[in-house]
mmCIF file of C-alpha atoms in Angstrom:
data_model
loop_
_atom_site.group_PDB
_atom_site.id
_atom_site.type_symbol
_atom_site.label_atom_id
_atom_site.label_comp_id
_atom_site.label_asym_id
_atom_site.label_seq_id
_atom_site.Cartn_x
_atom_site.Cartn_y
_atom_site.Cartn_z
ATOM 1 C CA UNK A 1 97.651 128.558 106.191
ATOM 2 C CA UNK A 2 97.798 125.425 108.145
ATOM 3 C CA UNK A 3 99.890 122.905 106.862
ATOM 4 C CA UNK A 4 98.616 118.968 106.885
ATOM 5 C CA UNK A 5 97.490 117.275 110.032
ATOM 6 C CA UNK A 6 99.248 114.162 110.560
ATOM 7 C CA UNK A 7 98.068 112.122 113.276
ATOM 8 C CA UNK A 8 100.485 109.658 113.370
ATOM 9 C CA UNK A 9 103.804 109.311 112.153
ATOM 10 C CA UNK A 10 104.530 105.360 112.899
ATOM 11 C CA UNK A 11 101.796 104.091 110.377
ATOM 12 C CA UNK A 12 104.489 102.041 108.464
ATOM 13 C CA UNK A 13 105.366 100.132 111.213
ATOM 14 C CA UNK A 14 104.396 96.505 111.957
ATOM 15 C CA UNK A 15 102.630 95.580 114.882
ATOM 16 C CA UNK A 16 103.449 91.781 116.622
ATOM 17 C CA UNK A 17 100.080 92.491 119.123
ATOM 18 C CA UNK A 18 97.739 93.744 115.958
ATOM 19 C CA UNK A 19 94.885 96.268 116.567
ATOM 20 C CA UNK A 20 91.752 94.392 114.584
ATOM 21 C CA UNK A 21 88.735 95.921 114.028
ATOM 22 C CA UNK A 22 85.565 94.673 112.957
ATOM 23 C CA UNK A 23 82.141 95.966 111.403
ATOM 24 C CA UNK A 24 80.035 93.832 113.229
ATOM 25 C CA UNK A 25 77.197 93.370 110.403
ATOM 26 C CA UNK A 26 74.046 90.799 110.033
ATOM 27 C CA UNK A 27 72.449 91.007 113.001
ATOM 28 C CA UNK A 28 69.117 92.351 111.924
ATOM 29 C CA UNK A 29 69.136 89.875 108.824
ATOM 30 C CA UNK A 30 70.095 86.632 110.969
ATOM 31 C CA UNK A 31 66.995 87.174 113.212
ATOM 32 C CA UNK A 32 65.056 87.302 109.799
ATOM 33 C CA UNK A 33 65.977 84.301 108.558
ATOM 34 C CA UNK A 34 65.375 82.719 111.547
ATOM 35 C CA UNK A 35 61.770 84.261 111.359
ATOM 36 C CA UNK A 36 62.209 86.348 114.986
ATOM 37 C CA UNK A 37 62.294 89.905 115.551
ATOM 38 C CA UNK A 38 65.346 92.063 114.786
ATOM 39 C CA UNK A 39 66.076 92.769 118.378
ATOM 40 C CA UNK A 40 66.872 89.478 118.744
ATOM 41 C CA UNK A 41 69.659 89.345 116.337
ATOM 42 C CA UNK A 42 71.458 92.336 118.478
ATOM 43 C CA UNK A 43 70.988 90.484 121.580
ATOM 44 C CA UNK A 44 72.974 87.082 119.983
ATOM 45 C CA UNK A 45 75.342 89.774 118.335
ATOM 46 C CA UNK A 46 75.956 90.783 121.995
ATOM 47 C CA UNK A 47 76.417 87.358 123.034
ATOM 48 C CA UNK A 48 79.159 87.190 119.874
ATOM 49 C CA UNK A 49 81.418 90.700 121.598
ATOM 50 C CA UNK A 50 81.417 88.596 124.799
ATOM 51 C CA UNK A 51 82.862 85.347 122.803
ATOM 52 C CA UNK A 52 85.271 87.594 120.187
ATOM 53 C CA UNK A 53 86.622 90.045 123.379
ATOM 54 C CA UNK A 54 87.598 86.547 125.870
ATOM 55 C CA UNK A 55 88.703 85.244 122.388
ATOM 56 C CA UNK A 56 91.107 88.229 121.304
ATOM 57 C CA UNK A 57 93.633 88.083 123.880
ATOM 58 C CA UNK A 58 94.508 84.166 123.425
ATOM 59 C CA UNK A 59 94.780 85.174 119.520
ATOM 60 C CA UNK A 60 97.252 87.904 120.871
ATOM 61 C CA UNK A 61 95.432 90.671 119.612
ATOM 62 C CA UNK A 62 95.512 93.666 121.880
ATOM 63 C CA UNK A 63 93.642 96.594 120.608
ATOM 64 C CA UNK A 64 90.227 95.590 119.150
ATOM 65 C CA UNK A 65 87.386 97.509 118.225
ATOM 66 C CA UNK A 66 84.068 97.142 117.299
ATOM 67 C CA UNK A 67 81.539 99.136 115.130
ATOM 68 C CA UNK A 68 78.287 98.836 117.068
ATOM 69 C CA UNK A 69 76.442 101.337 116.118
ATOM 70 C CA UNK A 70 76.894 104.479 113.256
ATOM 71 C CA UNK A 71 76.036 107.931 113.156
ATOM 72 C CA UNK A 72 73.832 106.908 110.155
ATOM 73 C CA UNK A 73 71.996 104.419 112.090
ATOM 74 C CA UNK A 74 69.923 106.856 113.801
ATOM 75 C CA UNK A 75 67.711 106.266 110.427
ATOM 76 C CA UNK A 76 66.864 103.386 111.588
ATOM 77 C CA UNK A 77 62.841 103.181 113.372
ATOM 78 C CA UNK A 78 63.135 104.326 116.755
ATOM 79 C CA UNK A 79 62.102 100.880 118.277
ATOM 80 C CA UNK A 80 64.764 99.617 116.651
ATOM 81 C CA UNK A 81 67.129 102.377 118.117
ATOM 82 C CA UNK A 82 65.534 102.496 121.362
ATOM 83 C CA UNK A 83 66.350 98.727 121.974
ATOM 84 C CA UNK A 84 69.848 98.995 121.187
ATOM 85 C CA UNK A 85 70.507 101.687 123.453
ATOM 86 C CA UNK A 86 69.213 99.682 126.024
ATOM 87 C CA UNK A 87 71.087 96.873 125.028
ATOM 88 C CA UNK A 88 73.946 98.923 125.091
ATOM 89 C CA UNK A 89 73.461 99.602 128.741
ATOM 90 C CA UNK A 90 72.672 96.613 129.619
ATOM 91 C CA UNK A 91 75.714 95.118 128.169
ATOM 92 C CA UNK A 92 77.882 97.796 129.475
ATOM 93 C CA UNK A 93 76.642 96.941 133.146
ATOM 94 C CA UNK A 94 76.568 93.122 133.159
ATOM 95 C CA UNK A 95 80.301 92.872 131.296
ATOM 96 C CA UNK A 96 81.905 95.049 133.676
ATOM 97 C CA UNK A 97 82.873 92.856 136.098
ATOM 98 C CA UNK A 98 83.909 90.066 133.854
ATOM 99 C CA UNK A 99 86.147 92.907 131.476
ATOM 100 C CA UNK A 100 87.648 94.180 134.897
ATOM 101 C CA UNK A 101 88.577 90.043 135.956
ATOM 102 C CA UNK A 102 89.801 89.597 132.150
ATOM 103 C CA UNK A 103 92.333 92.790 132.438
ATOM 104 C CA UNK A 104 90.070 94.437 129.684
ATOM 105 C CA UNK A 105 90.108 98.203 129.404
ATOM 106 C CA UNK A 106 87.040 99.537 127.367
ATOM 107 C CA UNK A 107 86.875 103.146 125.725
ATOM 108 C CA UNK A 108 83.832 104.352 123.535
ATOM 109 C CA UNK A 109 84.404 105.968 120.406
ATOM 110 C CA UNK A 110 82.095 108.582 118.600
ATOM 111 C CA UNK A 111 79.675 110.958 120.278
ATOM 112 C CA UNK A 112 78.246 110.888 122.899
ATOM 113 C CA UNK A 113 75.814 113.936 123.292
ATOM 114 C CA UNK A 114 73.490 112.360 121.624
ATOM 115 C CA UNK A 115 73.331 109.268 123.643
ATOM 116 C CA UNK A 116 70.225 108.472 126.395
ATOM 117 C CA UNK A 117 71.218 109.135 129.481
ATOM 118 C CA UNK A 118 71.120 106.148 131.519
ATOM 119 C CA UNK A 119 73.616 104.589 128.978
ATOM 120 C CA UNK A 120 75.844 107.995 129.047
ATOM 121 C CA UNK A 121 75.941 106.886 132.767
ATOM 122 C CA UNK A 122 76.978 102.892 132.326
ATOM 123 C CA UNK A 123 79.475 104.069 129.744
ATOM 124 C CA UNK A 124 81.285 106.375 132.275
ATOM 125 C CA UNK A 125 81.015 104.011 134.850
ATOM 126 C CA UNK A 126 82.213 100.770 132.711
ATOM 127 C CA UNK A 127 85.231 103.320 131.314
ATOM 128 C CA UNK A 128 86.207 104.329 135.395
ATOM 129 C CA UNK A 129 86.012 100.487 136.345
ATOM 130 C CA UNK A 130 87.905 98.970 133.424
ATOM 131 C CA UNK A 131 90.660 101.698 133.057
ATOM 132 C CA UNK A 132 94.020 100.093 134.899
ATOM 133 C CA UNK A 133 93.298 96.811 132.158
ATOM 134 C CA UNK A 134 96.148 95.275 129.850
ATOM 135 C CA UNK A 135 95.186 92.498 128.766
ATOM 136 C CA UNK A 136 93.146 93.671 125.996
ATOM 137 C CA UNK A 137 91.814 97.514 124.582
ATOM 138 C CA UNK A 138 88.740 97.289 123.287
ATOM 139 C CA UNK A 139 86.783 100.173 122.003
ATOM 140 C CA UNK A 140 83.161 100.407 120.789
ATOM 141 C CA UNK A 141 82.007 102.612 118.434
ATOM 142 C CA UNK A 142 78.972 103.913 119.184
ATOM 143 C CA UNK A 143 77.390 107.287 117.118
ATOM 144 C CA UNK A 144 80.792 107.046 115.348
ATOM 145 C CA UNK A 145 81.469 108.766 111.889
ATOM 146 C CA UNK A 146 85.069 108.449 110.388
ATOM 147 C CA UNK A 147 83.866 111.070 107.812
ATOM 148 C CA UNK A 148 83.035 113.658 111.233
ATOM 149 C CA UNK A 149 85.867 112.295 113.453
ATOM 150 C CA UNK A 150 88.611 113.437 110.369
ATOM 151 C CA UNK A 151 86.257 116.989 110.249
ATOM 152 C CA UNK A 152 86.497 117.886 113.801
ATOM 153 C CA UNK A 153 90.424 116.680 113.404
ATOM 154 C CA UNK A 154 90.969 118.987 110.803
ATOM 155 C CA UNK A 155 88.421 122.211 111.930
ATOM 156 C CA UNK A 156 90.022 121.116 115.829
ATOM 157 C CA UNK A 157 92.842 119.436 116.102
ATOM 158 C CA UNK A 158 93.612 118.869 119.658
ATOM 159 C CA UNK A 159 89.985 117.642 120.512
ATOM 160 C CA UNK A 160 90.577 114.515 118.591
ATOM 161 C CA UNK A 161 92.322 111.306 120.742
ATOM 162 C CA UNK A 162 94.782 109.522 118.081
ATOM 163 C CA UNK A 163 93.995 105.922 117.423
ATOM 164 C CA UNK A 164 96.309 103.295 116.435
ATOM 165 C CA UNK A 165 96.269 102.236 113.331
ATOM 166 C CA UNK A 166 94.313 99.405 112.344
ATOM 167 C CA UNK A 167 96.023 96.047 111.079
ATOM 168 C CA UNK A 168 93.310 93.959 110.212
ATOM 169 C CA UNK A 169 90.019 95.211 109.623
ATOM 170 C CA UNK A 170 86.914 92.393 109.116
ATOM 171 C CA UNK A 171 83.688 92.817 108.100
ATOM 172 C CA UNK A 172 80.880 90.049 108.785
ATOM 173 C CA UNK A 173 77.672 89.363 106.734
ATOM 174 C CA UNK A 174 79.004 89.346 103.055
ATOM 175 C CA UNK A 175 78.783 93.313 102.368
ATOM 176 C CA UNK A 176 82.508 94.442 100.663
ATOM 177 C CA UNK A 177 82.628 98.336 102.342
ATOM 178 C CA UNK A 178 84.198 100.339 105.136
ATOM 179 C CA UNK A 179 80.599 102.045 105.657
ATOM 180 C CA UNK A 180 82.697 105.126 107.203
ATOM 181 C CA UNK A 181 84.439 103.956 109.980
ATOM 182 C CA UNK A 182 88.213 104.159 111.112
ATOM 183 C CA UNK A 183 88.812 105.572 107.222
ATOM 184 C CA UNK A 184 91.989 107.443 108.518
ATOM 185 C CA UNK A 185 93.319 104.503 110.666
ATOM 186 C CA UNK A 186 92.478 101.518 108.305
ATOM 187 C CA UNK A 187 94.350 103.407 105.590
ATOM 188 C CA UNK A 188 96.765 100.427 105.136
ATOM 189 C CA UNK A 189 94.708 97.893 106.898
ATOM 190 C CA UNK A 190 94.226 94.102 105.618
ATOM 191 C CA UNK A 191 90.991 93.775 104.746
ATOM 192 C CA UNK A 192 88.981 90.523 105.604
ATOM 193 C CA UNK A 193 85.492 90.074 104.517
ATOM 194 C CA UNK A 194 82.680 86.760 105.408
ATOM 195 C CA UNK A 195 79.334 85.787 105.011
ATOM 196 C CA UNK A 196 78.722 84.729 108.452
ATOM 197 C CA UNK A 197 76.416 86.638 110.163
ATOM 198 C CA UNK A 198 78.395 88.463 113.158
ATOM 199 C CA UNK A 199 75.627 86.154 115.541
ATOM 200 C CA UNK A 200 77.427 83.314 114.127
ATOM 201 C CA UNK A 201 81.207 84.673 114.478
ATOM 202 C CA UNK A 202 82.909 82.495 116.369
ATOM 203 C CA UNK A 203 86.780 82.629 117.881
ATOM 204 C CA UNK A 204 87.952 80.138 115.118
ATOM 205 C CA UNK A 205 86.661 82.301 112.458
ATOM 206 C CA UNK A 206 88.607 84.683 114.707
ATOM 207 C CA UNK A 207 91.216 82.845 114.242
ATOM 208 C CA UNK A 208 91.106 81.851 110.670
ATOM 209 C CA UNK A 209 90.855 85.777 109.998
ATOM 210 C CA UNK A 210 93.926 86.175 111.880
ATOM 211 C CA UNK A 211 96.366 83.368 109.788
ATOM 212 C CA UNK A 212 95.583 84.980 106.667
ATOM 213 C CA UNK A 213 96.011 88.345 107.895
ATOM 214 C CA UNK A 214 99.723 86.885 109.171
ATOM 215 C CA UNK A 215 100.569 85.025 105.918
ATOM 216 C CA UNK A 216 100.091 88.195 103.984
ATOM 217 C CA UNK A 217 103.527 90.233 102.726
ATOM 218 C CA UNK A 218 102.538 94.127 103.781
ATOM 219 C CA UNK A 219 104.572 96.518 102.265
ATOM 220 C CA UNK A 220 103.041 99.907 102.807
ATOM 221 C CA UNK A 221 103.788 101.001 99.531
ATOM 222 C CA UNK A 222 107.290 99.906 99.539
ATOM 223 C CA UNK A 223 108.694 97.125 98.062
ATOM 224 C CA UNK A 224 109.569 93.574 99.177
ATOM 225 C CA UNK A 225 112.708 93.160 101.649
ATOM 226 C CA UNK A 226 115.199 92.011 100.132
ATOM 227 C CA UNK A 227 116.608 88.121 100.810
ATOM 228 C CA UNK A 228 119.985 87.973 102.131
ATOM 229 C CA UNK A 229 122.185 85.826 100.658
ATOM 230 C CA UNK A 230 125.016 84.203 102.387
ATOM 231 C CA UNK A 231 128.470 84.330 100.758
ATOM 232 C CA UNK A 232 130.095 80.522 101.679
ATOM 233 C CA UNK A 233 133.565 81.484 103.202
#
């Protein structure tokens, strides 16, 4: 019998350039409120990656990822889905030269058999272009189920690519879940959840995200350090 599969063994460890990751959530309901169609919430929510991936590297954050679009979102009406797979492409093919000037390496997460074509192709392309970047990792999840991604990790477990684990893990647009993704890596990730509408997400909230994350005492299960105490000689 197989024993467990452990993907990493450094989990414990803190990290001084901290892998956030963020549920990017409101998109559809900002456009509503604003009394315009849904696609145009996920074309300001693209507008918001551009703003939060220039903004990550000043924050020193170095791996980020973003949860743009779920294996259960395929539910969704297929206008709806058709649009953001353009968008998608789109996005990939206008950013690339900007995340290759930034030092920004991109990498998609999730399937990708599934995926049209023509953004199959700007994927590959953006991935080839943006691969010798430092400044920043940033990974989109697109089709993406943590729930399938720990599956094919246990039924195969040298098809899976290990991710780091996540430090800080935000959630825009006032819902309180994980909604299945990076459940193995955000196992003991700080969890940071707003009402802002991921349209309205700016680099100070960003920010603000980030000083709360840094103030907090993270003890993976342990228990506080202990203070030294200096003996007067």
């Amino acid at each position: 019998m197989r024993g467990p599969i452990f993907l990493r063994s450094d989990f414990m460890k803190q990290s001084t350039s901290p892998h956030v990751a963020i549920i990017m959530d409101g998109n559809g309901r900002w456009a509503t409120r604003r009394a315009l169609p849904r696609a145009a919430g996920h074309r300001a929510g693209a507008v918001a990656v551009r703003r939060i991936v220039e903004a990550a590297p000043r924050l020193g954050i170095g791996e980020l990822t973003l949860f743009a679009f779920s294996s259960d979102n395929w539910r969704r009406p297929p206008a709806e889905v058709g649009a953001l797979m353009r968008l998608f492409a789109r996005y990939l093919r206008s950013e690339t030269p900007r995340l290759v000037e930034n030092g920004v390496r991109l990498s998609i997460i999730g399937r990708r058999d599934r995926l049209p074509v023509p953004l199959a192709a700007a994927i590959a392309a953006c991935e080839s272009a943006t691969a010798a970047g430092t400044a920043l990792h940033l990974r989109l999840a697109v089709d993406y189920s943590a729930r399938e991604a720990i599956r094919t990790a246990v039924l195969l477990p040298f098809s899976r690519a290990v991710l780091p684990d996540v430090d800080l893990l935000i959630r825009t647009g006032g819902e309180q879940r994980l909604s299945d993704f990076l459940l193995w890596e955000a196992a003991y990730a700080e969890l940071w959840f707003t009402d802002t509408m991921w349209p309205d997400f700016s680099a100070a909230d960003l920010a603000r995200a980030l000083a709360d994350f840094r103030s907090r005492e993270r003890r993976f299960g342990g228990l506080p350090a202990p203070v030294e105490t200096r003996v007067a000689g």
